[in-house]
């Protein structure tokens, strides 16, 4: 598996020197919760669906988890009956390495979270799992162990997991890990995985030459789904330019964040195109509620109030949204949309959820409309080939266009579906 690199213009990714769109699935807990046989089945299915990366936590997630652990622990027990973070359990990482090797053999790029925030003192998640706090002096040797062990697989790394960076000590923990990893893997791509609706990275990380990507979590609150594009815009305004990825949108099947109801395939399509057309065009991450925690029917789950009970992992593997985001990646690559940039100024609409992007020369214009509506463009499309895609059913629509002194009006389609309009200059 060749290494992923940052494009010269700092807004995309390359693999083997060619543009590469990152489409990851969220499998945080597989090292601790999945069997090798289950993993093999999973890899075959997701590869078929056009995924090319997998986000995995090196260590078990303790504060938000399904009780489906397979018995191995990453550290041996100390005399106090708790994990001794200075005594790594090689057997746990033997299994993890086997799983990473299997993923690479199938063509996936492993994306490894080094230090989930529940291991860092003072974080919001550590307060729920304080018995498993990693001492500061264990962070560097642990990170070095991970980097040396997995470097042969050319992974990408998320240094933090689900973090708010609340205190100076928390920032120091992740800074120690970032610097330790880069000393061993200077060419590996790194990012900080933040909590929901968060973009206020400490300036130490913004200015660091060791940080390569911006990633964000638009999250699992129903009322915050506008952050799919809001956070893309916020990271686009940072003083140092980096590729941007929505690495944790709403999970399909996940509850509406302390509310009744669950996200479905439409919400994932909307998250994909709202993110990608708003500046987060380096890639996108999908998640299924039941896969990320590797849930099994009847198992305990310790975050039901916020998330609702997950589906069995084998059921969540087949949810429709994974096919939809795989299809969306195919559209992105087939139409070579790597050079698009946000252009909300091209449309006249009171609805910011309608997202627009275009190439610099305006040879390609793309509009995502989550709900059927007329769209007025400040540009005439008479010299363009215009196609509309019904994303729900994957049908091609020839849109109804009319022209006047104001530009082009795209008439509302007579279907209650989300659509993607692609205009290419003839």
XYZ file of C-alpha atoms in Angstrom:
426
model
C 0.000 0.000 0.000
C 1.627 3.257 -1.141
C 1.718 6.187 1.252
C -0.922 8.937 1.105
C 0.512 12.454 0.764
C -0.793 16.020 0.691
C -1.281 17.687 -2.695
C 0.974 20.649 -3.567
C -1.916 23.116 -3.202
C -2.694 21.754 0.303
C -6.389 21.084 -0.289
C -6.390 17.426 -1.278
C -4.638 14.085 -1.011
C -2.514 12.024 -3.382
C -1.661 8.351 -3.590
C 1.111 7.279 -5.943
C 1.129 10.887 -7.144
C -2.514 10.843 -8.296
C -5.547 12.577 -6.740
C -7.047 10.345 -4.078
C -10.433 10.824 -2.436
C -10.479 9.503 1.131
C -13.615 7.479 1.886
C -13.304 5.898 5.311
C -15.541 3.760 7.437
C -15.632 4.106 11.216
C -14.544 0.930 12.997
C -13.127 2.391 16.190
C -13.428 -0.752 18.316
C -12.434 -3.654 16.064
C -9.060 -4.359 17.676
C -10.703 -4.983 21.040
C -14.151 -6.237 20.010
C -14.072 -8.079 16.658
C -12.841 -11.550 15.823
C -10.490 -12.181 12.915
C -13.245 -14.099 11.105
C -15.719 -11.229 11.514
C -13.083 -8.768 10.323
C -12.468 -10.760 7.143
C -16.197 -10.742 6.345
C -16.395 -7.017 7.031
C -13.408 -6.142 4.818
C -14.807 -8.000 1.813
C -18.133 -6.168 2.092
C -16.780 -2.643 2.547
C -14.212 -3.065 -0.233
C -17.059 -4.002 -2.570
C -18.761 -0.716 -1.619
C -15.875 1.538 -2.768
C -14.331 2.400 0.614
C -10.566 2.885 0.758
C -9.722 3.803 4.388
C -10.625 2.582 7.884
C -10.610 4.655 11.081
C -9.604 2.517 14.081
C -8.764 3.367 17.682
C -5.565 1.659 18.810
C -6.931 1.408 22.351
C -10.419 0.382 23.517
C -12.930 3.210 23.846
C -14.190 2.939 27.407
C -16.747 5.691 27.970
C -18.928 5.004 24.902
C -18.905 1.317 24.108
C -20.637 -1.973 23.499
C -19.730 -4.722 25.955
C -18.428 -7.078 23.277
C -14.742 -7.227 24.239
C -12.956 -10.368 23.067
C -10.736 -10.706 26.123
C -7.403 -9.163 25.190
C -6.224 -5.919 26.790
C -3.517 -3.569 25.449
C -1.667 -3.410 28.770
C -0.896 -5.924 31.493
C -2.378 -5.440 34.940
C -0.348 -3.849 37.701
C -0.379 -4.767 41.378
C -3.380 -2.477 41.895
C -5.474 -4.487 39.428
C -5.477 -1.671 36.856
C -3.665 -1.434 33.537
C 0.053 -0.780 33.849
C 0.617 1.612 30.936
C 4.359 0.927 31.061
C 3.821 -2.801 30.431
C 2.412 -3.206 26.920
C 0.648 -6.464 26.083
C 2.240 -7.540 22.805
C -0.477 -10.142 22.263
C -3.127 -7.425 21.898
C -1.025 -5.622 19.312
C -0.181 -8.892 17.537
C -3.879 -9.240 16.789
C -4.170 -5.559 15.851
C -1.282 -5.893 13.420
C -2.841 -8.971 11.851
C -6.047 -6.990 11.298
C -4.170 -4.026 9.810
C -2.264 -6.345 7.469
C -5.544 -7.927 6.348
C -6.999 -4.474 5.643
C -3.950 -3.411 3.639
C -4.120 -6.619 1.608
C -7.653 -5.582 0.608
C -6.484 -2.115 -0.461
C -7.515 -0.091 2.603
C -5.415 2.653 4.161
C -5.372 2.195 7.958
C -6.128 5.361 9.930
C -5.055 4.785 13.515
C -6.182 6.850 16.509
C -3.224 6.904 18.872
C -4.747 8.255 22.086
C -8.507 8.352 22.611
C -9.368 11.165 24.959
C -10.719 8.913 27.725
C -7.072 8.067 28.587
C -6.086 11.721 29.114
C -6.695 13.306 32.553
C -9.125 16.213 32.620
C -10.956 15.385 29.410
C -14.714 15.089 29.378
C -14.496 11.349 28.625
C -11.799 10.627 31.209
C -14.224 11.783 33.877
C -16.339 8.767 32.904
C -13.392 6.329 32.864
C -10.813 7.784 35.245
C -9.519 4.364 36.332
C -7.793 4.092 32.956
C -5.782 7.317 32.958
C -2.466 7.055 31.136
C 0.426 8.682 33.037
C 2.091 11.464 31.080
C 5.455 9.708 31.119
C 3.883 6.702 29.363
C 2.600 8.692 26.370
C 5.901 8.952 24.490
C 7.020 5.296 24.797
C 3.512 4.066 23.973
C 3.336 6.298 20.886
C 6.794 5.182 19.791
C 5.717 1.556 20.140
C 2.686 2.148 17.910
C 4.691 4.072 15.309
C 7.460 1.475 15.073
C 5.083 -1.456 14.998
C 2.720 -0.141 12.307
C 4.971 2.043 10.136
C 5.404 -0.719 7.547
C 1.699 -0.380 6.674
C 1.924 3.345 5.796
C -0.973 4.366 8.031
C -2.417 7.790 8.609
C -2.754 8.829 12.257
C -5.315 10.689 14.328
C -3.298 11.662 17.391
C -6.362 12.507 19.495
C -9.791 10.939 19.642
C -13.004 12.903 20.287
C -11.145 15.711 22.057
C -12.075 19.219 23.241
C -8.516 20.160 24.322
C -9.933 21.677 27.505
C -6.702 22.350 29.436
C -2.996 22.996 28.935
C -2.214 19.533 30.287
C -4.525 17.884 27.751
C -2.875 19.826 24.935
C 0.526 18.742 26.271
C -0.483 15.068 26.210
C -1.412 15.221 22.541
C 1.596 17.367 21.668
C 3.924 14.790 23.240
C 2.263 12.063 21.187
C 2.341 14.078 17.952
C 6.022 14.920 18.261
C 6.973 11.374 19.278
C 5.156 9.914 16.299
C 6.694 12.326 13.806
C 10.192 11.589 15.098
C 9.719 7.993 13.959
C 7.273 8.496 11.070
C 8.104 11.942 9.623
C 6.187 11.288 6.393
C 3.012 9.856 7.923
C -0.033 12.135 7.718
C -1.425 13.290 11.052
C -4.549 15.017 12.348
C -6.331 15.816 15.601
C -9.793 14.261 15.857
C -11.963 16.754 17.785
C -15.295 16.420 19.474
C -18.579 17.500 17.896
C -19.027 21.078 16.667
C -15.414 22.026 17.453
C -12.799 23.837 15.380
C -10.841 25.845 17.961
C -7.551 23.958 17.738
C -4.797 25.396 19.895
C -2.436 27.613 17.913
C 0.390 25.237 18.832
C -1.227 22.662 16.549
C -2.319 25.135 13.880
C 1.269 26.342 13.464
C 2.918 22.935 13.881
C 4.722 21.488 10.882
C 3.924 18.071 12.378
C 0.172 18.423 11.715
C -0.912 17.604 8.155
C -4.723 17.569 8.004
C -7.777 19.276 9.465
C -10.562 16.891 10.356
C -13.839 17.648 12.069
C -16.896 16.025 13.581
C -20.212 17.452 12.419
C -21.671 15.027 14.902
C -24.822 13.312 16.030
C -27.087 16.134 17.235
C -30.090 16.552 14.946
C -30.152 20.318 15.418
C -26.471 20.715 14.445
C -26.449 19.081 11.018
C -25.672 22.465 9.447
C -22.189 21.997 10.892
C -21.424 19.686 7.979
C -20.736 22.866 6.028
C -20.235 25.264 8.945
C -17.137 23.457 10.202
C -15.751 23.077 6.675
C -15.989 26.848 6.329
C -14.391 27.404 9.751
C -11.376 25.223 8.996
C -11.016 26.822 5.555
C -10.419 30.135 7.325
C -7.505 28.899 9.464
C -4.218 30.754 9.021
C -2.442 27.593 7.826
C -4.033 25.789 4.885
C -4.456 22.011 5.094
C -6.720 19.406 3.468
C -10.068 19.130 5.276
C -12.172 16.018 5.955
C -15.443 15.528 7.802
C -14.194 12.522 9.756
C -17.303 11.988 11.883
C -20.702 12.967 10.510
C -23.885 11.507 11.925
C -23.726 7.727 12.014
C -26.429 5.944 10.071
C -28.859 4.391 12.553
C -27.538 6.522 15.431
C -30.014 8.340 17.639
C -30.676 12.051 17.196
C -28.467 13.048 20.129
C -30.597 12.674 23.286
C -33.760 12.716 21.168
C -36.048 10.050 19.761
C -35.326 9.195 16.129
C -32.390 7.897 14.108
C -30.314 9.143 11.190
C -30.815 7.377 7.858
C -29.206 7.163 4.416
C -30.538 10.591 3.379
C -28.732 12.207 6.296
C -25.478 10.590 5.173
C -25.910 11.741 1.562
C -26.628 15.241 2.792
C -23.592 15.162 5.083
C -21.360 13.959 2.245
C -22.263 16.605 -0.309
C -22.726 19.427 2.213
C -19.201 18.779 3.478
C -17.428 18.144 0.183
C -18.927 21.161 -1.618
C -18.114 23.461 1.311
C -14.353 22.982 1.470
C -13.960 19.527 3.040
C -13.169 17.980 -0.323
C -10.193 15.797 0.647
C -12.585 13.059 1.693
C -15.418 11.889 3.902
C -16.029 9.328 6.626
C -19.097 7.133 6.954
C -20.270 5.516 10.174
C -22.913 2.901 10.970
C -24.355 2.612 14.474
C -23.321 -0.899 15.428
C -20.174 -1.127 13.310
C -18.125 1.540 15.094
C -18.620 -0.131 18.515
C -18.843 -3.657 17.034
C -22.142 -4.230 18.789
C -23.842 -7.588 19.114
C -27.554 -8.001 19.665
C -28.341 -8.220 23.362
C -24.996 -6.827 24.537
C -24.851 -3.959 27.002
C -24.189 -0.485 25.593
C -23.236 2.300 27.981
C -24.478 5.365 26.087
C -28.085 4.537 25.219
C -29.496 7.896 26.312
C -27.508 9.877 23.773
C -26.970 7.341 20.994
C -29.793 4.772 21.323
C -29.038 1.030 21.248
C -26.879 0.070 18.244
C -27.879 -2.533 15.707
C -25.973 -5.802 15.584
C -22.750 -5.209 13.649
C -23.789 -7.641 10.906
C -27.082 -5.783 10.398
C -25.502 -2.325 10.437
C -22.954 -3.509 7.869
C -25.766 -3.669 5.300
C -27.402 -0.271 5.920
C -28.119 1.598 2.681
C -26.132 4.725 3.430
C -22.802 2.974 2.921
C -23.809 2.247 -0.674
C -24.902 5.866 -1.098
C -21.607 7.375 0.045
C -19.696 4.855 -2.060
C -21.761 5.982 -5.048
C -21.108 9.619 -4.150
C -17.355 8.939 -4.157
C -17.760 7.379 -7.612
C -19.516 10.528 -8.874
C -16.785 12.732 -7.374
C -14.066 10.723 -9.107
C -15.859 10.229 -12.433
C -16.488 13.956 -12.825
C -13.020 14.800 -11.461
C -14.333 17.216 -8.850
C -11.003 17.506 -7.019
C -10.561 21.144 -8.088
C -13.927 22.431 -6.876
C -14.123 25.247 -4.347
C -17.189 26.592 -2.500
C -19.139 29.190 -4.516
C -22.307 30.041 -2.628
C -22.202 33.413 -4.402
C -23.253 31.714 -7.650
C -26.783 31.086 -6.394
C -29.521 33.299 -5.004
C -31.176 31.309 -2.240
C -32.368 31.960 1.312
C -31.479 28.353 2.151
C -27.816 27.780 3.110
C -28.393 24.016 3.067
C -28.326 24.245 -0.742
C -24.583 23.968 -1.382
C -22.684 25.103 -4.467
C -19.096 24.647 -5.623
C -17.267 25.290 -8.877
C -13.881 25.017 -10.513
C -11.898 28.259 -10.653
C -12.540 28.642 -14.402
C -16.250 27.810 -13.926
C -15.942 24.923 -16.359
C -17.654 22.748 -13.746
C -20.443 23.820 -11.380
C -22.075 21.491 -8.849
C -25.180 22.163 -6.735
C -26.540 19.906 -4.013
C -30.222 20.419 -3.147
C -31.301 18.328 -0.149
C -35.010 19.137 -0.631
C -36.800 19.877 -3.903
C -36.733 23.603 -4.664
C -36.167 26.080 -7.483
C -32.569 27.291 -7.670
C -31.545 30.607 -9.251
C -27.971 30.869 -10.569
C -26.167 34.115 -11.388
C -24.715 32.518 -14.496
C -26.213 31.329 -17.767
C -25.870 27.608 -18.372
C -26.859 27.562 -22.051
C -23.290 26.607 -23.018
C -23.106 23.806 -20.445
C -24.078 20.177 -20.418
C -26.335 19.941 -17.377
C -27.348 16.735 -15.664
C -29.188 16.192 -12.404
C -28.873 13.023 -10.336
C -31.653 11.756 -8.100
C -29.354 10.564 -5.317
C -31.998 8.492 -3.554
C -32.741 6.259 -6.537
C -29.593 6.974 -8.597
C -31.664 8.110 -11.559
C -30.490 10.635 -14.140
C -32.766 13.654 -14.620
C -32.655 16.187 -17.446
C -33.494 19.363 -15.509
C -35.836 22.099 -16.694
C -33.786 25.280 -17.251
C -34.893 28.788 -18.148
C -32.753 31.852 -18.850
C -33.171 35.583 -18.343
C -31.061 38.625 -17.511
C -30.472 37.224 -14.002
C -28.886 33.980 -15.201
C -30.426 30.520 -15.034
C -33.386 29.185 -13.136
C -33.301 25.457 -12.367
C -36.895 24.394 -11.863
C -37.819 22.287 -8.880
C -37.864 18.615 -9.766
C -41.224 16.914 -9.293
C -39.695 14.274 -7.037
C -39.374 14.432 -3.273
C -35.673 13.536 -3.269
C -32.264 15.121 -2.810
C -30.461 15.926 -6.049
C -27.021 16.771 -7.366
C -26.774 19.073 -10.392
C -23.537 18.914 -12.399
C -22.947 21.484 -15.150
C -19.895 21.111 -17.405
C -18.977 23.719 -19.998
C -19.208 22.469 -23.589
